[in-house]
Coordinates of C-alpha atoms and ligand atoms in Angstrom, one line a residue:
M1 CA -1.1 30.8 5.4
Q2 CA -0.2 30.2 1.7
N3 CA -1.4 27.6 -0.8
T4 CA -4.6 26.8 1.2
D5 CA -6.3 25.0 -1.8
V6 CA -4.8 21.6 -2.3
L7 CA -5.7 18.9 -4.9
I8 CA -4.9 15.3 -4.1
S9 CA -5.0 12.8 -6.9
G10 CA -5.8 9.4 -5.5
G11 CA -8.4 8.3 -2.9
G12 CA -6.7 5.1 -1.8
I13 CA -4.9 5.1 1.6
A14 CA -2.4 7.9 1.3
G15 CA -4.8 10.4 -0.3
P16 CA -7.5 10.4 2.3
A17 CA -5.0 10.2 5.2
L18 CA -3.3 13.4 3.9
A19 CA -6.7 15.0 3.4
Y20 CA -7.5 14.3 7.0
W21 CA -4.3 15.9 8.3
L22 CA -4.5 18.9 5.9
R23 CA -8.0 19.7 6.9
T24 CA -7.1 19.5 10.6
A25 CA -4.4 22.1 9.8
G26 CA -6.9 24.4 8.1
F27 CA -6.3 23.6 4.4
T28 CA -9.1 23.2 1.8
V29 CA -8.8 19.8 0.1
T30 CA -10.2 18.3 -3.1
V31 CA -9.5 14.6 -3.9
V32 CA -9.9 13.3 -7.4
E33 CA -10.2 9.5 -7.6
R34 CA -10.4 7.4 -10.8
A35 CA -12.8 4.8 -9.3
P36 CA -16.5 5.7 -8.9
S37 CA -16.4 5.2 -5.1
P38 CA -13.8 4.2 -2.5
R39 CA -12.2 1.1 -4.0
P40 CA -12.9 -2.2 -2.3
G41 CA -10.6 -5.2 -2.8
G42 CA -7.2 -6.3 -1.9
Q43 CA -6.1 -8.7 0.8
T44 CA -5.1 -7.5 4.2
V45 CA -2.5 -4.8 4.8
D46 CA -0.4 -4.6 8.0
L47 CA -0.8 -1.8 10.5
R48 CA 2.8 -1.7 11.9
G49 CA 5.1 0.5 13.8
A50 CA 4.9 4.2 12.9
G51 CA 2.0 3.6 10.6
R52 CA 0.0 2.3 13.5
T53 CA 1.0 5.3 15.6
V54 CA -0.4 7.6 12.9
V55 CA -3.7 5.8 13.0
E56 CA -3.7 6.2 16.7
R57 CA -3.0 9.9 16.4
M58 CA -6.0 10.1 14.0
G59 CA -8.1 8.6 16.8
L60 CA -9.0 5.6 14.6
M61 CA -7.3 2.8 16.3
D62 CA -10.3 1.4 18.1
R63 CA -12.2 1.2 14.9
A64 CA -9.2 -0.3 13.1
R65 CA -9.0 -3.0 15.8
E66 CA -12.8 -3.7 15.3
L67 CA -12.2 -4.1 11.6
S68 CA -9.0 -6.2 11.9
V69 CA -9.0 -9.7 10.6
D70 CA -8.3 -12.5 13.1
Q71 CA -5.6 -14.8 11.7
R72 CA -3.6 -17.5 13.4
G73 CA -0.6 -16.9 11.2
L74 CA 1.0 -17.9 7.9
A75 CA 1.1 -21.6 6.9
F76 CA 2.9 -22.9 3.7
V77 CA 1.1 -25.8 2.1
D78 CA 2.1 -28.2 -0.6
A79 CA 0.1 -29.3 -3.7
S80 CA -2.0 -31.8 -1.5
G81 CA -2.7 -29.2 1.2
R82 CA -0.1 -30.6 3.7
V83 CA 1.4 -27.9 5.9
T84 CA 5.2 -27.6 5.3
A85 CA 6.0 -24.6 7.5
R86 CA 4.2 -22.3 9.8
M87 CA 4.7 -18.8 11.3
P88 CA 2.2 -18.1 14.0
A89 CA 0.9 -14.5 14.3
D90 CA 2.4 -14.1 17.7
S91 CA 6.0 -14.8 16.5
F92 CA 8.2 -11.7 16.7
G93 CA 5.9 -10.1 19.3
G94 CA 3.0 -9.7 16.8
E95 CA 5.1 -8.0 14.2
G96 CA 5.9 -11.1 12.0
I97 CA 4.9 -11.7 8.4
V98 CA 1.3 -11.7 9.7
S99 CA 1.2 -8.8 12.1
E100 CA -1.0 -8.4 15.1
I101 CA -3.3 -5.9 13.3
E102 CA -4.1 -6.9 9.8
I103 CA -6.9 -5.0 8.2
L104 CA -8.5 -5.5 4.7
R105 CA -7.2 -2.9 2.4
G106 CA -10.7 -2.0 1.4
D107 CA -11.7 -1.5 5.0
L108 CA -8.7 0.7 5.8
G109 CA -9.4 2.8 2.6
R110 CA -13.0 3.3 3.7
L111 CA -12.0 4.1 7.3
M112 CA -9.6 6.8 6.0
Y113 CA -12.2 8.1 3.5
E114 CA -14.9 8.4 6.2
S115 CA -12.4 10.2 8.5
T116 CA -12.3 13.1 6.0
L117 CA -16.1 13.6 5.8
P118 CA -17.7 16.0 5.9
G119 CA -15.5 18.8 4.7
T120 CA -13.5 17.2 1.9
E121 CA -14.6 17.5 -1.7
Y122 CA -14.3 14.2 -3.7
L123 CA -14.4 14.1 -7.5
F124 CA -15.0 10.4 -8.1
D125 CA -14.8 8.7 -11.6
D126 CA -12.4 11.4 -12.8
T127 CA -8.7 11.9 -13.4
V128 CA -6.2 14.7 -13.9
T129 CA -5.2 15.2 -17.5
G130 CA -2.9 18.2 -17.4
L131 CA -0.9 20.3 -15.0
V132 CA 0.6 23.7 -15.7
Q133 CA 2.3 25.5 -12.9
D134 CA 3.5 29.1 -12.4
D135 CA 4.7 31.2 -9.5
D136 CA 1.3 31.4 -7.8
G137 CA -0.4 28.1 -8.5
V138 CA -1.2 25.1 -10.7
D139 CA -3.8 25.0 -13.5
V140 CA -5.3 21.6 -13.6
T141 CA -7.4 20.0 -16.3
F142 CA -9.6 16.9 -15.7
E143 CA -11.1 14.3 -17.9
K144 CA -14.6 15.2 -16.7
A145 CA -14.7 18.2 -14.3
A146 CA -14.1 21.8 -15.4
P147 CA -10.5 23.1 -15.2
R148 CA -9.5 24.5 -11.9
R149 CA -6.6 26.2 -10.2
F150 CA -4.9 25.0 -6.9
G151 CA -2.1 26.1 -4.8
L152 CA -0.5 22.7 -4.6
V153 CA -1.1 19.3 -6.2
V154 CA -0.3 16.0 -4.5
G155 CA 0.1 12.7 -6.5
A156 CA -1.2 10.0 -4.2
D157 CA -2.4 7.9 -7.1
G158 CA -0.5 4.7 -6.7
L159 CA 2.2 2.8 -8.6
H160 CA 1.0 4.0 -12.0
S161 CA 0.5 7.7 -10.9
V162 CA -0.7 10.0 -13.5
V163 CA 0.6 13.1 -11.6
R164 CA 4.0 11.5 -11.5
A165 CA 3.9 10.9 -15.3
L166 CA 2.8 14.5 -15.9
A167 CA 5.4 16.2 -13.6
F168 CA 8.3 13.7 -13.4
G169 CA 8.4 11.8 -16.6
P170 CA 7.4 8.3 -17.9
E171 CA 6.8 5.3 -15.6
S172 CA 9.8 3.5 -17.2
A173 CA 12.2 6.1 -15.7
C174 CA 10.7 5.9 -12.2
V175 CA 9.6 2.3 -11.6
R176 CA 11.9 -0.7 -11.1
P177 CA 9.9 -3.8 -12.1
L178 CA 10.2 -6.8 -9.8
D179 CA 9.1 -9.2 -12.6
L180 CA 6.2 -10.2 -10.4
Y181 CA 2.5 -10.0 -11.2
T182 CA -0.4 -10.4 -8.7
A183 CA -4.1 -10.7 -8.8
W184 CA -6.2 -10.2 -5.6
F185 CA -9.9 -11.0 -5.3
T186 CA -12.6 -12.2 -2.9
V187 CA -13.9 -15.8 -2.9
T188 CA -17.3 -16.3 -1.4
E189 CA -17.1 -20.1 -1.1
E190 CA -16.3 -21.8 2.2
M191 CA -12.6 -23.0 2.3
E192 CA -11.0 -25.0 5.1
L193 CA -8.4 -22.5 6.3
D194 CA -8.7 -23.1 10.0
G195 CA -7.9 -19.4 10.6
W196 CA -4.5 -19.6 8.8
F197 CA -3.3 -17.5 5.9
Q198 CA -2.3 -20.4 3.6
M199 CA 0.2 -20.0 0.9
H200 CA 1.2 -22.5 -1.8
N201 CA 4.2 -22.2 -4.0
A202 CA 4.4 -24.2 -7.2
P203 CA 7.4 -24.5 -9.6
G204 CA 7.6 -21.8 -12.2
G205 CA 7.5 -19.0 -9.6
L206 CA 3.8 -19.4 -8.9
V207 CA 2.3 -18.4 -5.5
A208 CA -1.4 -19.0 -4.6
S209 CA -2.7 -17.8 -1.3
A210 CA -6.0 -17.7 0.6
R211 CA -6.7 -16.1 3.9
P212 CA -9.8 -15.7 6.0
G213 CA -11.7 -12.5 5.3
R214 CA -13.5 -10.4 7.9
L215 CA -17.0 -11.8 7.1
P216 CA -17.9 -15.4 7.7
G217 CA -17.4 -17.5 4.6
E218 CA -15.4 -14.9 2.9
V219 CA -11.8 -15.7 1.7
K220 CA -9.3 -13.3 0.3
A221 CA -7.3 -14.9 -2.5
G222 CA -4.1 -14.0 -4.2
L223 CA -2.4 -15.4 -7.3
S224 CA 1.1 -14.2 -8.1
F225 CA 3.6 -15.3 -10.8
R226 CA 7.1 -14.3 -11.9
S227 CA 7.5 -13.1 -15.5
G228 CA 9.5 -10.6 -17.5
P229 CA 7.6 -7.6 -18.9
L230 CA 4.1 -8.5 -20.1
R231 CA 1.9 -6.5 -22.4
Y232 CA -1.7 -6.5 -21.3
D233 CA -4.6 -4.1 -21.3
R234 CA -4.9 -2.7 -17.8
R235 CA -8.7 -2.3 -18.2
D236 CA -9.5 -5.7 -19.6
A237 CA -10.1 -8.0 -16.6
A238 CA -11.2 -10.9 -18.7
A239 CA -8.0 -11.0 -20.7
Q240 CA -6.0 -10.7 -17.4
Q241 CA -7.9 -13.6 -15.9
Q242 CA -7.2 -15.7 -19.0
L243 CA -3.5 -15.0 -18.6
I244 CA -3.6 -16.1 -15.0
A245 CA -5.6 -19.2 -15.7
Q246 CA -3.0 -20.3 -18.2
R247 CA -0.1 -19.7 -15.8
F248 CA -1.8 -21.6 -13.0
A249 CA -3.3 -24.5 -15.0
D250 CA -1.3 -27.2 -13.2
A251 CA -0.5 -25.5 -9.8
G252 CA -2.3 -28.0 -7.5
W253 CA -3.8 -27.3 -4.1
E254 CA -7.0 -25.3 -4.1
V255 CA -6.0 -23.4 -7.3
P256 CA -8.8 -24.8 -9.6
R257 CA -11.3 -23.5 -7.1
L258 CA -9.6 -20.1 -6.8
L259 CA -9.5 -19.8 -10.6
R260 CA -13.2 -20.5 -10.8
A261 CA -14.0 -17.9 -8.2
M262 CA -11.7 -15.3 -9.8
R263 CA -13.9 -15.2 -12.9
T264 CA -16.9 -13.9 -11.0
A265 CA -15.2 -11.9 -8.2
P266 CA -16.6 -8.4 -7.8
D267 CA -13.2 -6.9 -6.7
F268 CA -10.7 -8.6 -9.0
F269 CA -7.5 -6.5 -9.2
F270 CA -4.4 -7.4 -11.2
D271 CA -1.2 -5.5 -11.3
S272 CA 2.6 -5.7 -11.7
M273 CA 4.8 -5.2 -8.7
G274 CA 7.6 -2.6 -8.9
Q275 CA 9.4 -0.2 -6.7
V276 CA 9.2 3.5 -7.3
R277 CA 12.7 5.1 -6.9
L278 CA 13.1 8.8 -7.3
D279 CA 15.8 11.1 -5.9
H280 CA 13.3 13.9 -5.3
W281 CA 9.6 13.8 -4.6
S282 CA 8.6 17.3 -5.6
Q283 CA 8.7 19.4 -8.7
G284 CA 7.7 23.0 -7.8
R285 CA 4.2 22.9 -6.5
V286 CA 3.6 19.2 -7.2
V287 CA 4.6 16.5 -4.7
L288 CA 4.3 12.7 -4.6
L289 CA 3.1 10.7 -1.7
G290 CA 2.7 6.9 -0.9
D291 CA 3.1 4.4 -3.7
A292 CA 3.2 7.1 -6.3
G293 CA 6.5 8.4 -4.9
Y294 CA 8.1 5.5 -3.1
C295 CA 6.2 2.2 -3.5
P296 CA 8.2 -0.4 -1.7
T297 CA 6.1 -3.3 -3.1
P298 CA 3.7 -5.6 -1.1
L299 CA 6.7 -7.9 -0.5
T300 CA 8.0 -5.6 2.2
G301 CA 4.7 -5.4 4.1
L302 CA 5.5 -1.7 4.6
G303 CA 3.6 0.1 1.8
T304 CA 0.8 1.1 4.0
S305 CA 3.1 2.3 6.8
L306 CA 4.9 4.5 4.3
A307 CA 1.7 5.9 3.0
L308 CA 0.3 6.8 6.4
V309 CA 3.5 8.2 7.8
G310 CA 4.2 10.1 4.6
A311 CA 0.7 11.7 4.8
Y312 CA 1.3 12.7 8.4
V313 CA 4.7 14.2 7.7
L314 CA 3.8 16.0 4.5
A315 CA 0.7 17.6 6.2
G316 CA 2.8 18.4 9.3
E317 CA 5.5 20.1 7.4
L318 CA 3.1 22.1 5.3
A319 CA 1.2 23.2 8.5
T320 CA 4.5 24.1 10.2
A321 CA 5.7 26.1 7.2
D322 CA 2.3 27.9 6.9
G323 CA 1.8 26.3 3.5
D324 CA 5.1 27.4 2.1
H325 CA 6.1 24.5 -0.2
H326 CA 9.6 25.9 -0.6
V327 CA 10.2 25.0 3.0
A328 CA 7.8 22.1 3.5
F329 CA 8.7 19.9 0.6
P330 CA 12.5 19.7 1.3
N331 CA 11.6 19.0 5.0
Y332 CA 9.2 16.2 4.0
D333 CA 12.0 14.7 1.9
R334 CA 14.5 15.0 4.7
V335 CA 12.3 13.4 7.3
M336 CA 11.0 10.6 5.1
R337 CA 14.0 9.7 3.0
P338 CA 15.9 7.4 5.5
Y339 CA 12.6 5.6 6.4
V340 CA 11.8 5.0 2.8
T341 CA 15.3 3.9 1.9
Q342 CA 15.2 1.3 4.7
A343 CA 11.7 0.1 3.8
Q344 CA 12.6 -0.4 0.1
Q345 CA 15.2 -3.0 1.0
L346 CA 13.5 -6.2 0.2
P347 CA 13.2 -9.0 2.8
P348 CA 15.8 -11.8 2.6
G349 CA 15.5 -13.6 -0.8
G350 CA 13.5 -10.8 -2.5
A351 CA 11.2 -11.8 -5.3
S352 CA 12.7 -15.3 -5.5
G353 CA 12.2 -15.8 -1.7
Y354 CA 8.5 -15.1 -2.2
A355 CA 8.1 -17.0 -5.4
P356 CA 10.9 -19.6 -5.7
A357 CA 11.2 -20.9 -9.2
G358 CA 12.0 -24.6 -8.7
A359 CA 10.9 -27.5 -6.4
L360 CA 14.3 -27.5 -4.6
A361 CA 14.2 -23.8 -4.0
I362 CA 10.6 -24.2 -2.6
R363 CA 11.9 -26.9 -0.2
L364 CA 14.8 -24.7 0.9
R365 CA 12.5 -21.7 1.5
D366 CA 10.2 -23.9 3.6
L367 CA 13.2 -25.0 5.6
S368 CA 14.3 -21.4 6.2
M369 CA 10.7 -20.6 7.3
R370 CA 10.7 -23.6 9.8
S371 CA 14.0 -22.2 11.2
M372 CA 12.5 -18.6 11.4
N373 CA 12.5 -18.6 15.2
R374 CA 16.1 -19.6 15.4
W375 CA 19.4 -17.7 14.6
P376 CA 20.3 -16.5 12.0
M377 CA 16.9 -16.3 10.3
R378 CA 15.3 -14.9 13.4
N379 CA 17.6 -11.9 13.4
L380 CA 17.2 -11.3 9.6
M381 CA 13.4 -11.4 9.8
A382 CA 13.3 -9.3 13.0
A383 CA 15.4 -6.6 11.3
Q384 CA 12.9 -6.5 8.4
F385 CA 9.9 -6.1 10.7
A386 CA 11.6 -3.5 12.9
K387 CA 11.9 -1.1 9.9
A388 CA 8.3 -0.2 10.3
D389 CA 9.2 1.7 13.5
D390 CA 12.5 3.2 12.2
I391 CA 11.5 6.8 12.2
A392 CA 11.2 9.4 15.0
L393 CA 7.7 10.7 14.2
P394 CA 7.7 14.5 14.7
D395 CA 5.1 15.7 17.0
Y396 CA 3.7 18.5 14.8
D397 CA 0.9 19.5 17.2
R398 CA 3.4 20.1 19.9
T399 CA 5.7 22.0 17.4
A400 CA 2.8 24.3 16.6
V401 CA 1.9 24.8 20.3
R402 CA 5.6 25.5 21.0
Q403 CA 5.7 28.1 18.3
L404 CA 2.6 29.8 19.6
E405 CA 4.2 29.8 23.1
D406 CA 7.5 31.2 21.8
G407 CA 5.6 33.9 19.9
G408 CA 3.7 34.8 23.0
R409 CA 6.9 35.3 25.2
Ligands
FAD501 C1 -7.5 -2.3 -5.3 C2 -6.1 -2.3 -4.6 C3 -5.8 -3.5 -3.8 C4 -4.6 -3.6 -3.1 N1 -4.4 -4.7 -2.4 C5 -3.2 -4.8 -1.7 C6 -3.0 -5.9 -0.9 O1 -3.8 -6.9 -0.8 N2 -1.8 -6.0 -0.2 C7 -0.9 -5.0 -0.2 O2 0.2 -5.1 0.4 N3 -1.1 -3.9 -1.0 C8 -2.3 -3.7 -1.7 N4 -2.5 -2.6 -2.5 C9 -1.5 -1.6 -2.4 C10 -1.6 -0.8 -1.1 O3 -2.9 -0.3 -0.9 C11 -0.6 0.3 -1.2 O4 0.7 -0.2 -1.3 C12 -0.4 1.2 0.1 O5 -1.5 1.1 0.9 C13 -0.1 2.6 -0.3 O6 -1.3 3.3 -0.6 P1 -1.5 4.5 -1.7 O7 -2.7 5.2 -1.3 O8 -0.2 5.2 -1.9 O9 -1.8 3.7 -3.0 P2 -3.0 2.9 -3.5 O10 -3.6 2.1 -2.4 O11 -2.7 2.1 -4.7 O12 -4.1 4.0 -3.9 C14 -4.0 4.8 -5.1 C15 -5.4 5.3 -5.4 O13 -5.2 6.1 -6.6 C16 -6.3 5.8 -7.5 N5 -5.8 6.2 -8.8 C17 -5.0 5.6 -9.7 N6 -4.8 6.3 -10.8 C18 -5.6 7.4 -10.7 C19 -5.8 8.5 -11.5 N7 -5.3 8.6 -12.7 N8 -6.6 9.5 -11.0 C20 -7.2 9.4 -9.8 N9 -7.0 8.4 -9.0 C21 -6.2 7.4 -9.4 C22 -6.5 4.4 -7.3 O14 -7.8 4.0 -7.8 C23 -6.4 4.2 -5.8 O15 -7.6 4.4 -5.2 C24 -3.7 -2.5 -3.2 C25 -4.0 -1.4 -4.0 C26 -5.2 -1.3 -4.7 C27 -5.5 0.0 -5.5

């Protein structure tokens, strides 16, 4: 086998999932992660379609079910807390906006991380600073660790991937901004949610949401707003919170309470939303995975499925090609490209459907949500959710077994 030493940048969802599958196939894996430990935080992510199948194939589905968050569905509320539209979790056969298996992003990240132990080397609190490749490998420099050489390097380091910046060019050339910004954080105060994921839209393209967490009394909050490009320091949480507090000053509902809780939340996370669009995901020995290569944005509900399926396919292709990236990387692209292209089509209404700008647009969106179970909205939404399953997952284990059998004949 070639290229047995693989470096993965990013220990979120895609990175550890890939580490799991590569190790299973006999590769030696090192993961470098910017955070000091697996990152907590985020709201729930959906385990849907083929993404769920990959978790099943990892043997982690029972644990994922144990960790999943019970929610009755999505309820839109007005400034006074009155429900204006609902979508129960069992609409669309458990594959609606709130899917049957919703798991906190931090819980899924930890589950993936633990599945790689022991046997995977983690370099926490560090980052790649340079990549130089030649015919036999890639020389990598780090901010803290000593320089090392690897056969292959995988960028699984999210929307603002440093590997992508080093090997593919600046973020501005790869990311299409959605003109949406979001903060996620945990509230440890009791809120009357009655089991529903509650969402409140306010004029100005503001979206405030709160959903039950996994632990009693824990609420996962989100505050999103629409805006053209903003300049802010990505490491200055206090300045980001100030920006959000100004935007949401008059938003009504439970927003004052959420803003108070935001200031002391241990897992506050703020980012822009954007789609990564690239016409190739590899440059020589460097390849991109998950949000780093094809972030579809949280609006699609498919980012985690793409990350999990991408990890499975990339590892499967590398194993099948005995580590030959000349064969494996084009095959990874061929298998994943149609799935990614579908997933990147935003749901009906796109950013303005999620964060309508004016009062009338908010009322129209509520109306369309109320008619979600009827034609034509039902068909439009069903098509969006069906995308999660729109890939024939190769059965790499069986391929390897078949090859062994063929070789034996
Ligand atoms: C804290 C957090 C909260 C999130 N919450 C939600 C949510 O509530 N809902 C939702 O739909 N999506 C959320 N996402 C995005 C979601 O996790 C991804 O869309 C999806 O799961 C794809 O996973 P990924 O592993 O490709 O990317 P990510 O989950 O973004 O993981 C990327 C990892 O790379 C690390 N990293 C970044 N830069 C570097 C670097 N220079 N060197 C080393 N490591 C680096 C990050 O710390 C992170 O651990 C969140 C992401 C993060 C990081």
